[in-house]
Coordinates of C-alpha atoms in Angstrom, one line a residue:
X1 CA -38.1 -11.1 -3.0
X2 CA -39.9 -11.4 0.4
X3 CA -39.2 -9.5 3.5
X4 CA -35.8 -10.3 5.0
X5 CA -34.6 -12.0 1.7
X6 CA -30.8 -12.0 1.3
X7 CA -29.4 -9.6 -1.3
X8 CA -26.2 -10.8 -2.9
X9 CA -23.8 -8.1 -4.0
X10 CA -23.0 -7.9 -7.7
X11 CA -19.9 -9.7 -8.9
X12 CA -16.9 -7.7 -10.1
X13 CA -15.5 -8.1 -13.6
X14 CA -12.4 -10.2 -13.7
X15 CA -10.2 -7.3 -14.9
X16 CA -11.2 -5.1 -12.0
X17 CA -9.2 -4.9 -8.8
X18 CA -10.5 -5.7 -5.4
X19 CA -8.7 -4.1 -2.4
X20 CA -9.3 -5.2 1.2
X21 CA -8.4 -2.4 3.6
X22 CA -8.1 -3.5 7.2
X23 CA -8.1 -1.2 10.2
X24 CA -8.5 2.6 10.1
X25 CA -9.3 4.2 6.8
X26 CA -6.2 5.6 5.2
X27 CA -7.9 7.8 2.6
X28 CA -8.2 5.6 -0.5
X29 CA -11.3 7.2 -2.1
X30 CA -9.5 10.0 -4.0
X31 CA -6.6 7.7 -5.0
X32 CA -9.1 5.2 -6.4
X33 CA -10.8 8.0 -8.4
X34 CA -7.5 9.2 -9.8
X35 CA -6.2 5.8 -10.8
X36 CA -9.3 3.9 -12.0
X37 CA -10.2 3.4 -15.6
X38 CA -7.1 5.1 -17.1
X39 CA -6.8 4.0 -20.7
X40 CA -9.2 1.1 -20.2
X41 CA -7.3 -0.2 -17.2
X42 CA -8.9 -1.7 -14.1
X43 CA -11.5 -0.1 -11.9
X44 CA -11.1 -0.5 -8.2
X45 CA -13.5 -1.7 -5.5
X46 CA -12.4 -1.3 -1.8
X47 CA -13.8 -3.5 1.0
X48 CA -13.2 -1.9 4.4
X49 CA -12.7 -4.3 7.2
X50 CA -12.6 -2.7 10.6
X51 CA -11.8 -5.8 12.6
X52 CA -8.7 -7.8 11.7
X53 CA -10.2 -10.7 13.6
X54 CA -12.5 -11.2 10.5
X55 CA -9.6 -11.9 8.2
X56 CA -9.8 -15.3 6.4
X57 CA -8.5 -18.4 8.2
X58 CA -7.4 -20.0 4.9
X59 CA -5.4 -18.5 2.0
X60 CA -8.1 -19.2 -0.5
X61 CA -10.4 -16.8 1.4
X62 CA -8.5 -14.1 -0.4
X63 CA -9.5 -15.4 -3.9
X64 CA -10.1 -12.5 -6.2
X65 CA -8.3 -10.0 -3.9
X66 CA -5.5 -8.0 -5.6
X67 CA -4.2 -6.1 -2.5
X68 CA -4.6 -6.3 1.2
X69 CA -3.8 -3.1 3.3
X70 CA -3.1 -3.3 7.0
X71 CA -3.3 0.1 8.7
X72 CA -2.1 -0.3 12.3
X73 CA -2.3 3.2 13.9
X74 CA -5.0 1.8 16.2
X75 CA -3.6 -1.1 18.1
X76 CA -6.6 -2.5 19.9
X77 CA -8.3 -4.2 16.9
X78 CA -5.1 -6.1 16.1
X79 CA -4.4 -7.4 19.6
X80 CA -6.5 -10.6 18.9
X81 CA -3.9 -11.6 16.3
X82 CA -0.6 -13.4 17.2
X83 CA 2.4 -14.1 15.1
X84 CA 1.4 -17.8 14.9
X85 CA -2.3 -17.3 14.4
X86 CA -4.2 -19.0 11.5
X87 CA -5.1 -15.7 10.1
X88 CA -1.5 -14.5 9.8
X89 CA -0.5 -17.9 8.3
X90 CA -3.3 -17.6 5.7
X91 CA -2.3 -14.1 4.8
X92 CA 1.3 -15.0 4.5
X93 CA 0.5 -18.0 2.3
X94 CA -1.7 -15.8 0.1
X95 CA 1.2 -13.4 -0.4
X96 CA 3.5 -16.2 -1.3
X97 CA 1.1 -17.4 -4.0
X98 CA 1.1 -14.0 -5.6
X99 CA -0.8 -11.5 -3.4
X100 CA 0.3 -7.9 -2.6
X101 CA 0.3 -6.9 1.0
X102 CA 0.7 -3.3 2.1
X103 CA 1.6 -2.6 5.8
X104 CA 1.4 0.9 7.2
X105 CA 3.1 0.7 10.6
X106 CA 4.2 3.8 12.4
X107 CA 3.6 4.7 16.0
X108 CA 2.5 1.2 17.1
X109 CA 5.5 -0.6 15.5
X110 CA 7.0 -1.7 18.8
X111 CA 3.9 -3.8 19.6
X112 CA 3.5 -5.3 16.1
X113 CA 7.1 -5.6 14.9
X114 CA 8.8 -6.6 18.1
X115 CA 10.0 -10.2 18.8
X116 CA 6.4 -11.5 19.6
X117 CA 4.6 -9.0 17.3
X118 CA 1.8 -10.3 15.1
X119 CA 3.4 -8.7 12.0
X120 CA 7.1 -9.3 12.8
X121 CA 7.3 -12.2 10.3
X122 CA 5.9 -10.0 7.5
X123 CA 8.3 -7.0 8.0
X124 CA 11.2 -6.6 5.6
X125 CA 13.7 -6.5 8.5
X126 CA 14.2 -6.7 12.2
X127 CA 12.7 -4.0 14.4
X128 CA 15.4 -2.1 16.4
X129 CA 13.8 1.0 17.9
X130 CA 11.6 4.0 17.2
X131 CA 13.7 6.8 15.6
X132 CA 13.0 10.5 15.0
X133 CA 12.1 11.6 11.5
X134 CA 12.9 15.3 11.1
X135 CA 13.1 15.6 7.4
X136 CA 10.0 15.1 5.3
X137 CA 11.7 15.4 1.9
X138 CA 12.1 11.7 1.3
X139 CA 8.4 11.1 1.5
X140 CA 7.6 14.2 -0.6
X141 CA 9.9 13.1 -3.3
X142 CA 8.5 9.6 -3.3
X143 CA 5.0 11.0 -3.7
X144 CA 6.0 13.6 -6.3
X145 CA 4.2 16.1 -4.1
X146 CA 4.1 19.8 -4.7
X147 CA 3.4 20.8 -1.1
X148 CA 5.5 19.8 2.0
X149 CA 4.0 17.7 4.7
X150 CA 4.5 20.4 7.2
X151 CA 5.8 24.0 7.2
X152 CA 9.0 23.8 9.2
X153 CA 10.5 20.8 11.0
X154 CA 8.8 17.5 10.9
X155 CA 8.3 15.7 14.3
X156 CA 7.6 12.0 13.8
X157 CA 8.8 8.8 15.3
X158 CA 9.1 5.9 12.9
X159 CA 10.3 2.3 13.3
X160 CA 13.9 1.6 12.5
X161 CA 14.7 -1.7 10.9
X162 CA 18.0 -3.5 10.4
X163 CA 19.0 -6.3 8.0
X164 CA 16.4 -5.1 5.5
X165 CA 15.6 -7.3 2.6
X166 CA 14.1 -5.9 -0.6
X167 CA 14.1 -2.6 -2.5
X168 CA 14.3 0.5 -0.3
X169 CA 12.1 3.0 -2.2
X170 CA 12.4 5.8 0.3
X171 CA 14.8 6.5 3.2
X172 CA 16.0 9.1 5.5
X173 CA 19.7 9.6 6.2
X174 CA 22.7 9.5 3.8
X175 CA 22.5 5.7 3.2
X176 CA 19.3 3.7 2.5
X177 CA 20.1 1.4 5.4
X178 CA 20.2 4.3 7.9
X179 CA 16.4 4.7 8.1
X180 CA 14.3 2.8 5.5
X181 CA 10.8 4.4 5.2
X182 CA 9.3 2.4 2.3
X183 CA 10.5 -1.1 1.4
X184 CA 9.1 -3.4 -1.3
X185 CA 10.1 -7.1 -0.7
X186 CA 9.4 -10.1 -2.9
X187 CA 7.9 -13.1 -1.0
X188 CA 8.0 -16.0 -3.4
X189 CA 5.4 -15.1 -6.1
X190 CA 4.0 -12.1 -4.2
X191 CA 5.3 -8.9 -2.6
X192 CA 5.0 -7.0 0.6
X193 CA 5.3 -3.2 0.7
X194 CA 6.2 -1.8 4.1
X195 CA 5.6 1.9 5.0
X196 CA 7.0 3.2 8.2
X197 CA 4.3 6.0 8.7
X198 CA 0.6 6.1 9.4
X199 CA -1.2 8.0 6.6
X200 CA -4.4 8.2 8.6
X201 CA -2.6 10.2 11.4
X202 CA -1.4 13.8 11.5
X203 CA 0.5 15.3 9.8
X204 CA 0.1 13.0 6.8
X205 CA -3.7 12.8 7.2
X206 CA -3.9 16.5 6.3
X207 CA -1.2 16.5 3.6
X208 CA -2.2 17.2 0.0
X209 CA 0.4 14.8 -1.3
X210 CA -1.1 11.8 0.6
X211 CA -3.0 10.6 -2.5
X212 CA 0.2 10.5 -4.5
X213 CA 1.9 8.6 -1.7
X214 CA -0.8 6.0 -1.6
X215 CA -0.8 5.5 -5.4
X216 CA 3.0 5.0 -5.5
X217 CA 2.8 2.6 -2.6
X218 CA 0.0 0.6 -4.3
X219 CA 1.7 0.9 -7.7
X220 CA -1.4 2.3 -9.3
X221 CA -1.4 4.4 -12.5
X222 CA -2.3 8.0 -12.0
X223 CA -4.5 10.4 -13.9
X224 CA -4.0 14.1 -13.2
X225 CA -7.2 15.5 -11.6
X226 CA -7.3 18.4 -14.1
X227 CA -6.1 16.4 -17.2
X228 CA -9.2 15.2 -19.2
X229 CA -6.9 14.0 -22.0
X230 CA -5.0 11.5 -19.9
X231 CA -6.8 8.6 -21.4
X232 CA -6.2 9.8 -24.9
X233 CA -2.5 10.4 -24.3
X234 CA -2.1 6.8 -23.0
X235 CA -4.0 5.4 -25.9
X236 CA -1.9 7.2 -28.5
X237 CA 1.4 6.9 -26.7
X238 CA 1.9 10.7 -26.7
X239 CA 3.7 10.5 -23.4
X240 CA 6.6 8.8 -25.1
X241 CA 9.0 10.0 -27.8
X242 CA 10.6 6.6 -28.3
X243 CA 9.2 3.5 -30.0
X244 CA 9.7 1.2 -27.0
X245 CA 7.7 3.5 -24.7
X246 CA 4.9 3.7 -27.2
X247 CA 4.9 -0.1 -27.6
X248 CA 4.7 -0.6 -23.8
X249 CA 1.8 2.0 -23.5
X250 CA -0.1 0.1 -26.2
X251 CA 0.4 -3.2 -24.5
X252 CA -0.7 -1.8 -21.2
X253 CA -4.0 -0.8 -22.9
X254 CA -4.5 -3.9 -25.0
X255 CA -4.0 -6.3 -22.0
X256 CA -5.9 -4.5 -19.2
X257 CA -4.9 -5.5 -15.8
X258 CA -1.7 -7.2 -16.9
X259 CA 1.7 -5.5 -16.7
X260 CA 4.2 -6.8 -19.3

């Protein structure tokens, strides 16, 4: 009440999701708008943390957090972290207890995923080298994007991993193991989603399909920006022509925030 009095932020409802985004901003605002509140599902609050050195020292510091996002296109803020630091240990333990960690690691992968890299223990495989990515189609298909990332030939270098564990959701090359781009790995009760590109850097930063990419990576539901009946369709099950699909849609609405 008096001058200098501390103002506590309001608490979030238990069904809402809290996302902690660390490092450069990857463009979550529109994705949050498109995915929040569909059919009575959770709303999303994003806490942006510029300095990874402020991450919790204990796993219970993440209490109430649904997803942690690490964007690593700017290396300097992360250099205070080491593979055996308390903050990495706390983050790892939180994932093992049921958290969802998303790692965007493109151009700075040699520093973070190498033998002594701070994030090497969280990667789904062993870092080998930086490899050229010339074809943007795998990322466009994953994001269900209407527009290509670039007009012409893509010119990106992405980390190549070997001995990958988990589900390879997007890859370049004939075989998934050739160049995994997006990998989702179970880690005890939680999961880690690894993405081998930096969505805050060109050309992805200017790509119209980036929002779809982020939503698929985060496993968020999506409402079409120009579809005001999306909520109604989910409530009535009109998206499905089979009984099991309608039942699942109804369950998703009745138990908001819980996926059967």
